[in-house]
Short mmCIF file of N, CA, C and O in Angstrom, two decimals:
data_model
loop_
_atom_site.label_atom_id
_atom_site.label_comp_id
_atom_site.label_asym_id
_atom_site.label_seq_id
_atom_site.Cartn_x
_atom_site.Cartn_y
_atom_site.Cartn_z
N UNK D 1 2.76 20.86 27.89
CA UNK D 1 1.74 20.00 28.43
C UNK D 1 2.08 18.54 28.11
O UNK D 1 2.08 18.10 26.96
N UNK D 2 2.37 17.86 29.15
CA UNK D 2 2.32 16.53 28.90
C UNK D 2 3.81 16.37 28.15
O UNK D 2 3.75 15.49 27.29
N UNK D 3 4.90 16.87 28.24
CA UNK D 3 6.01 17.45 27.52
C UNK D 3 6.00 17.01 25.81
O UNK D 3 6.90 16.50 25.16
N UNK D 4 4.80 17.35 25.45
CA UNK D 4 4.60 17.35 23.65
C UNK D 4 5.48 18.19 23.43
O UNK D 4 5.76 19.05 24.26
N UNK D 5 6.30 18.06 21.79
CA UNK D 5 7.30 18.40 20.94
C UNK D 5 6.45 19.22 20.34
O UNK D 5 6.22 18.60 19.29
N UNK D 6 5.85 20.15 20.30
CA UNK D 6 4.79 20.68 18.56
C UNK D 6 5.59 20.19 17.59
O UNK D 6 5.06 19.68 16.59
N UNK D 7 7.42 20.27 17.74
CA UNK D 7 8.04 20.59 16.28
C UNK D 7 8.07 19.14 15.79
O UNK D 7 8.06 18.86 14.60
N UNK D 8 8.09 18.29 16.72
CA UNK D 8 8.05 16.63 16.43
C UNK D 8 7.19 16.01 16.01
O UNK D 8 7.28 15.02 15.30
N UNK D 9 5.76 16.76 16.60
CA UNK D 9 4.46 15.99 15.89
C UNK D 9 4.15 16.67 14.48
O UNK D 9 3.60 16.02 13.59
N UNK D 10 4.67 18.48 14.26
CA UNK D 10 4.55 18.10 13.13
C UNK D 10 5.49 17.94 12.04
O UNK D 10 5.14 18.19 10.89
N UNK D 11 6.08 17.74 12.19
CA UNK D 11 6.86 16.29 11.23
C UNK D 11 6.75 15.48 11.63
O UNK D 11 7.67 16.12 12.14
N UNK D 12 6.53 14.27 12.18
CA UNK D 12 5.27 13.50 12.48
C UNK D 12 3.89 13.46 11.28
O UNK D 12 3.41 12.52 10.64
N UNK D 13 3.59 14.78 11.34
CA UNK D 13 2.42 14.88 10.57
C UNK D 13 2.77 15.11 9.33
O UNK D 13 2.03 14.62 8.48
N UNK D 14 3.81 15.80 8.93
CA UNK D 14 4.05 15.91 7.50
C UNK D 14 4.60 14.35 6.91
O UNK D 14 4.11 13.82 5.91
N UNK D 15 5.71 13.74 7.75
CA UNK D 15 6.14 12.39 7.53
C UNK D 15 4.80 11.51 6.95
O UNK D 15 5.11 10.65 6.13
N UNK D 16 3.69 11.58 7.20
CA UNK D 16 3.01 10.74 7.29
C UNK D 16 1.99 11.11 6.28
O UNK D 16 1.32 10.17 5.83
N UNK D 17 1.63 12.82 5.66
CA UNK D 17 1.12 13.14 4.68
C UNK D 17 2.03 12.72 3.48
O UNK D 17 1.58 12.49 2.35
N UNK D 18 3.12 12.67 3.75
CA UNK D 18 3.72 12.24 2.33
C UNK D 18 3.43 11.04 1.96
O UNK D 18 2.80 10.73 0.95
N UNK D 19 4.01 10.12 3.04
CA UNK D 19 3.87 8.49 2.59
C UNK D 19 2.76 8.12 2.32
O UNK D 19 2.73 7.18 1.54
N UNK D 20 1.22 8.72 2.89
CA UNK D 20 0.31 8.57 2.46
C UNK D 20 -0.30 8.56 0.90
O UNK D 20 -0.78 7.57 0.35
N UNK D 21 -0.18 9.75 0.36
CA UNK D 21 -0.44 9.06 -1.17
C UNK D 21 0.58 8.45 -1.93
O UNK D 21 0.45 8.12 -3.10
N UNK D 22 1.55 8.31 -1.27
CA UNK D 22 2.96 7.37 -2.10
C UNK D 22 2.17 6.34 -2.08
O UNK D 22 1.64 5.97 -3.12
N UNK D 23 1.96 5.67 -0.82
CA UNK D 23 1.74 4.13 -0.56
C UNK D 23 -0.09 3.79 -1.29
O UNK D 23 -0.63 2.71 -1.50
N UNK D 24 -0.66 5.25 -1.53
CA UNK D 24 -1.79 4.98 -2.23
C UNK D 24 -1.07 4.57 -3.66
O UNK D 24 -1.07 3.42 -4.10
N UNK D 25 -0.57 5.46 -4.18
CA UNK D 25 -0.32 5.22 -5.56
C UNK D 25 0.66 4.01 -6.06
O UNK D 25 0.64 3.70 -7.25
N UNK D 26 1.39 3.44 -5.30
CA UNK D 26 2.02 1.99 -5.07
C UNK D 26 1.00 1.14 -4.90
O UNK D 26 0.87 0.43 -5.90
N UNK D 27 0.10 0.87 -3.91
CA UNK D 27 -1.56 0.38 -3.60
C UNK D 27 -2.08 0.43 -5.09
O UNK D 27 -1.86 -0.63 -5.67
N UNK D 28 -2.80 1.52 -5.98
CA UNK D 28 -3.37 1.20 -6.91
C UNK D 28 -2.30 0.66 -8.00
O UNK D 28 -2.41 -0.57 -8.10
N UNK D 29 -1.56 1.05 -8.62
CA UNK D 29 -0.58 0.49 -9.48
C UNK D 29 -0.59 -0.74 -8.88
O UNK D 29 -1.15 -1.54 -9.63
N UNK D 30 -0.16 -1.33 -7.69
CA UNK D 30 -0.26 -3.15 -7.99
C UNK D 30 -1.23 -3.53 -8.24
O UNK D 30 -1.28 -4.46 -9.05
N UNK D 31 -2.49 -2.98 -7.65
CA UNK D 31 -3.53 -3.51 -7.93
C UNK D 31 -4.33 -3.76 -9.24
O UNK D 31 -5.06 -4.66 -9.63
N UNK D 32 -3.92 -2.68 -9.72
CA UNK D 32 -4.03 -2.79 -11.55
C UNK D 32 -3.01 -3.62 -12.24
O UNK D 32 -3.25 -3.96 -13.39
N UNK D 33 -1.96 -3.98 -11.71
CA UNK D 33 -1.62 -5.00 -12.57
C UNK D 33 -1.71 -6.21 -12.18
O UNK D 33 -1.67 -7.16 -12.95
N UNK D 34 -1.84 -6.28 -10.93
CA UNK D 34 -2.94 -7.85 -10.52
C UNK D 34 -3.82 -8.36 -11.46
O UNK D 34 -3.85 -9.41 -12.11
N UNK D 35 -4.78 -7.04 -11.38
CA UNK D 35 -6.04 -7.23 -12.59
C UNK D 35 -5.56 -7.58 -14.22
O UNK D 35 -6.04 -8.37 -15.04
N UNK D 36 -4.64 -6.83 -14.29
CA UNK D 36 -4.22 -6.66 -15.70
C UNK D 36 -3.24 -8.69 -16.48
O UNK D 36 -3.13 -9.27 -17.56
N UNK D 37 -2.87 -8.89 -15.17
CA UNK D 37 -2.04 -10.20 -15.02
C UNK D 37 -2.76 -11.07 -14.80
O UNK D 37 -2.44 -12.15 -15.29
N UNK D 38 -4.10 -10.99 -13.95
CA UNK D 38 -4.51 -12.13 -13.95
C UNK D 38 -5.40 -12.06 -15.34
O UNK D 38 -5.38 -13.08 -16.03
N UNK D 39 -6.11 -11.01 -15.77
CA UNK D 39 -6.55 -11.44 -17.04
C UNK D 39 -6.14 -11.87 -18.22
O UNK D 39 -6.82 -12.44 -19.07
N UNK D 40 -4.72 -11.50 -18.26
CA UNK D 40 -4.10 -11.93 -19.19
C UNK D 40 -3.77 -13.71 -18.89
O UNK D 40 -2.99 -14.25 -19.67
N UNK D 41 -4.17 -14.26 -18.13
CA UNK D 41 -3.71 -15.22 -17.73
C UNK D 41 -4.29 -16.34 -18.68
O UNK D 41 -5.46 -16.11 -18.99
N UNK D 42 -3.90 -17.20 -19.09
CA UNK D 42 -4.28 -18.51 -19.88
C UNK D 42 -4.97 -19.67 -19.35
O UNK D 42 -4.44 -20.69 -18.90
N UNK D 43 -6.15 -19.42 -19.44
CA UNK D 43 -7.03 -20.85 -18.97
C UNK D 43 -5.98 -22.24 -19.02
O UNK D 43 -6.20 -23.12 -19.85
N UNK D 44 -5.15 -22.32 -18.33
CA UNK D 44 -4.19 -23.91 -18.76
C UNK D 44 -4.39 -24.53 -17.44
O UNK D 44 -4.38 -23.70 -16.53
N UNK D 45 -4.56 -25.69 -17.08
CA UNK D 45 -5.05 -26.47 -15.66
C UNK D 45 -3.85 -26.95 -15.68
O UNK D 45 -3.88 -27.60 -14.63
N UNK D 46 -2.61 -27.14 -16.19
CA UNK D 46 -0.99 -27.59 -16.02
C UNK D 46 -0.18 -26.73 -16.17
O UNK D 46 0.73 -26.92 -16.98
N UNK D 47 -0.28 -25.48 -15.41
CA UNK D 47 0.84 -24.05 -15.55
C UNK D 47 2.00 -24.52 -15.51
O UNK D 47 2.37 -25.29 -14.63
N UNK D 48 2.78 -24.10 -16.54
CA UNK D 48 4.06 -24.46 -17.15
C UNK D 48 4.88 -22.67 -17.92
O UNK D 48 4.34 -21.68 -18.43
N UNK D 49 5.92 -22.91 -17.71
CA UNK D 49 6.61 -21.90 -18.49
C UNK D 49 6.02 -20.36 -18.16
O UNK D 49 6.11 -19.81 -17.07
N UNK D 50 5.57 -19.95 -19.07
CA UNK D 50 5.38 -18.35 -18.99
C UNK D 50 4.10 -18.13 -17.92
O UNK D 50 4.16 -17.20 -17.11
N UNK D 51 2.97 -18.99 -17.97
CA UNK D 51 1.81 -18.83 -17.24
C UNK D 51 2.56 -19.26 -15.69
O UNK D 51 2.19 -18.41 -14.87
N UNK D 52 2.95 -19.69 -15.41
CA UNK D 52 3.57 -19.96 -14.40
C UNK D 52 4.54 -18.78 -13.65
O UNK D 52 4.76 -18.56 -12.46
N UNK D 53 4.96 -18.19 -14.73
CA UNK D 53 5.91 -16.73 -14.26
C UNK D 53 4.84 -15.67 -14.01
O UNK D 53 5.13 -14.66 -13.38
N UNK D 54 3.52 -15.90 -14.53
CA UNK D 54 2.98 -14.56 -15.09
C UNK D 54 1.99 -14.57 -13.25
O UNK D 54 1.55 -13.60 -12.64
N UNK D 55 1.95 -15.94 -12.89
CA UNK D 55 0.91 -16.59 -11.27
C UNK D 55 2.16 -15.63 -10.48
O UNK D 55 1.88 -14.56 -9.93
N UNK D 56 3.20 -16.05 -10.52
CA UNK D 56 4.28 -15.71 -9.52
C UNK D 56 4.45 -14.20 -9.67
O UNK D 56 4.97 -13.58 -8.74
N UNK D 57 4.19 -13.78 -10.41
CA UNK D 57 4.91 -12.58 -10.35
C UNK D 57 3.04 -11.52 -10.39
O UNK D 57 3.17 -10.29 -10.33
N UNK D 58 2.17 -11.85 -10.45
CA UNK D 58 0.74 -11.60 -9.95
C UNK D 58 0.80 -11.93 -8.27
O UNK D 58 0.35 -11.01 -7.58
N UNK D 59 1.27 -13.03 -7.60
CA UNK D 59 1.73 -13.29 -6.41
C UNK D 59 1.92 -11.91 -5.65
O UNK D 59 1.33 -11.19 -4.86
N UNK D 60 3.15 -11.98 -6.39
CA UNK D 60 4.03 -10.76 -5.95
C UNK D 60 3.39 -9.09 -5.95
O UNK D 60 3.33 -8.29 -5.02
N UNK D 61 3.04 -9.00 -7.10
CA UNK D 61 2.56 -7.57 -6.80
C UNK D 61 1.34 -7.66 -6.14
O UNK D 61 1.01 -6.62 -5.57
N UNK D 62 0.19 -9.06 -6.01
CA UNK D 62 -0.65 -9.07 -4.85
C UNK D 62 -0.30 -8.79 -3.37
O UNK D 62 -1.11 -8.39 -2.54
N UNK D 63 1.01 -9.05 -3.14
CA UNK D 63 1.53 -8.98 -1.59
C UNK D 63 2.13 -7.69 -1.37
O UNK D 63 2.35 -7.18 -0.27
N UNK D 64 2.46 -7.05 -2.82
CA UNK D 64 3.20 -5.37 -2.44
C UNK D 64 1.93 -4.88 -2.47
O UNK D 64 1.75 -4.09 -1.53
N UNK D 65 0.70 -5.06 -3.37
CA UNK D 65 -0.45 -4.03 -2.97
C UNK D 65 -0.97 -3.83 -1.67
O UNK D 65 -1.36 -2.80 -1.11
N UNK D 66 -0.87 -5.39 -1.16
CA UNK D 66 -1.30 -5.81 0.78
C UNK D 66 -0.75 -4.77 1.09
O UNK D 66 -1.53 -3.82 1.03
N UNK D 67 0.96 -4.31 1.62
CA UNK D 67 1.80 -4.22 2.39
C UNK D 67 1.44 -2.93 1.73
O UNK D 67 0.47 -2.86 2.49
N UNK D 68 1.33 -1.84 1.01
CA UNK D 68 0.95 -0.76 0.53
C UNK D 68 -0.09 -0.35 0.99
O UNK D 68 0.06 0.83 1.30
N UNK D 69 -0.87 -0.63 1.15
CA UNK D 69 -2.71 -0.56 1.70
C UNK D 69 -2.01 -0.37 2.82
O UNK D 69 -1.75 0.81 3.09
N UNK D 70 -1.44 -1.64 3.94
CA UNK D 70 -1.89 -1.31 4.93
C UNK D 70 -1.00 -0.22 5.49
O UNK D 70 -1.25 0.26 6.60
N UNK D 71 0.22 0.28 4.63
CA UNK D 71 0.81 1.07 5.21
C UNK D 71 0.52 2.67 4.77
O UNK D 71 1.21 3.59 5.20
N UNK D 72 -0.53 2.84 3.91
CA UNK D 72 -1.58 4.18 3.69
C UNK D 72 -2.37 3.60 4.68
O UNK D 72 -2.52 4.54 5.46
N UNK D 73 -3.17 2.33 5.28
CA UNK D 73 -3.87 2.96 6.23
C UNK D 73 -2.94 3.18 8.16
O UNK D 73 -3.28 3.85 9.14
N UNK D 74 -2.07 2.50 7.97
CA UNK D 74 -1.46 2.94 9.04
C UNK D 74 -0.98 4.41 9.04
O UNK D 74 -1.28 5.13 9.99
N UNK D 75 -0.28 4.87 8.04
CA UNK D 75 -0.30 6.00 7.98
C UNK D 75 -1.14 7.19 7.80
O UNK D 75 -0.97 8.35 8.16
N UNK D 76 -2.13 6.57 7.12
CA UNK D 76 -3.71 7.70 7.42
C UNK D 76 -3.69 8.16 9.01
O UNK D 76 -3.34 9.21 9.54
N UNK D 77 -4.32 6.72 9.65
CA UNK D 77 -4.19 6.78 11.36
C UNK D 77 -3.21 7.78 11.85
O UNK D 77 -3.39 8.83 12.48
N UNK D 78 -2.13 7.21 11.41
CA UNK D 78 -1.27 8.46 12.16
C UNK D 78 -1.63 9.79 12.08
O UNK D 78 -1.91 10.54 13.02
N UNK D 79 -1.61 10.07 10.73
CA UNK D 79 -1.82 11.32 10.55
C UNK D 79 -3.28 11.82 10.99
O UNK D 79 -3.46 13.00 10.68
N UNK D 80 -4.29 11.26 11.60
CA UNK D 80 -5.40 11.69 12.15
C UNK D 80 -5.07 11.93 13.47
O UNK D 80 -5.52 12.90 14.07
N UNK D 81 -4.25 11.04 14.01
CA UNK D 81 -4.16 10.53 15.59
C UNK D 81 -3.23 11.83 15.84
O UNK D 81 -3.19 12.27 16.99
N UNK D 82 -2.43 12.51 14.78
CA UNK D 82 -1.18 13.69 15.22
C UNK D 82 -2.16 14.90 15.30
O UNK D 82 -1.93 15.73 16.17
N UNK D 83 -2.99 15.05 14.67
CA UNK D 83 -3.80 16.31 13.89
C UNK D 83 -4.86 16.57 15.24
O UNK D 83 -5.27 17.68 15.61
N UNK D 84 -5.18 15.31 15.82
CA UNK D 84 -6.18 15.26 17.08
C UNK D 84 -5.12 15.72 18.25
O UNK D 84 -5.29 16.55 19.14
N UNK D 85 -4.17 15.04 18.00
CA UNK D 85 -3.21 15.56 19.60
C UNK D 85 -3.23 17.00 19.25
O UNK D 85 -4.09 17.67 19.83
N UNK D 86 -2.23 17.78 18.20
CA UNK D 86 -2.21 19.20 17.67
C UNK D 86 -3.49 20.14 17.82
O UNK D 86 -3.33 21.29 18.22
N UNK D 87 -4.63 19.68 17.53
CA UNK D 87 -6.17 20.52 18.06
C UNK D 87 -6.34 20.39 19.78
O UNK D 87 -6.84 21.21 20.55
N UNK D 88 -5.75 19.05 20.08
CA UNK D 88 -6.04 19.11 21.83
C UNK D 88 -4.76 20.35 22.34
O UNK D 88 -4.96 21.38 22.98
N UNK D 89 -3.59 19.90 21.89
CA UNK D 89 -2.66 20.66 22.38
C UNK D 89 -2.76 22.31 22.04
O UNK D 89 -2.64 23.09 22.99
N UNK D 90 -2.99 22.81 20.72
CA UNK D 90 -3.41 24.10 20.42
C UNK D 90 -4.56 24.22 20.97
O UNK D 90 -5.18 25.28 20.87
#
């Protein structure tokens, strides 16, 4: 029907159950050390030296938690959007 693969969507669907709690558990781990970095952070209004490494590198795992999120929720989607074709097609 519609020349669907079954064997493609599901791997498709398994592809996408995996990366899903990977990219959760990458997602929370940055996000806890966001928290963990910015609290440790030093009230100083002239960041210099270590407080300055500690902003940049809080930066950083702020933008891998982004790119983690959105790629558990892109990959959630998928894996709903395969599971709906697979119930239409079965």
């Amino acid at each position: 029907m519609f020349g669907t693969n079954i064997g493609a969507m599901v791997g498709l669907l398994v592809a996408a159950l995996v990366v899903v709690p990977v990219s959760l558990g990458v997602a929370a781990r940055a996000d806890a050390k966001v928290r963990r970095l910015s609290q440790s952070r030093a009230p100083d209004p002239n960041p210099r030296g270590p407080v300055a490494g500690v902003d940049e590198r809080c930066d950083q795992c702020r933008q891998l938690a982004t790119r983690a999120w959105l790629i558990c929720g892109g990959a959630s989607l998928v894996a709903v959007a395969v599971v709906g074709v697979l119930i239409c097609v079965g």
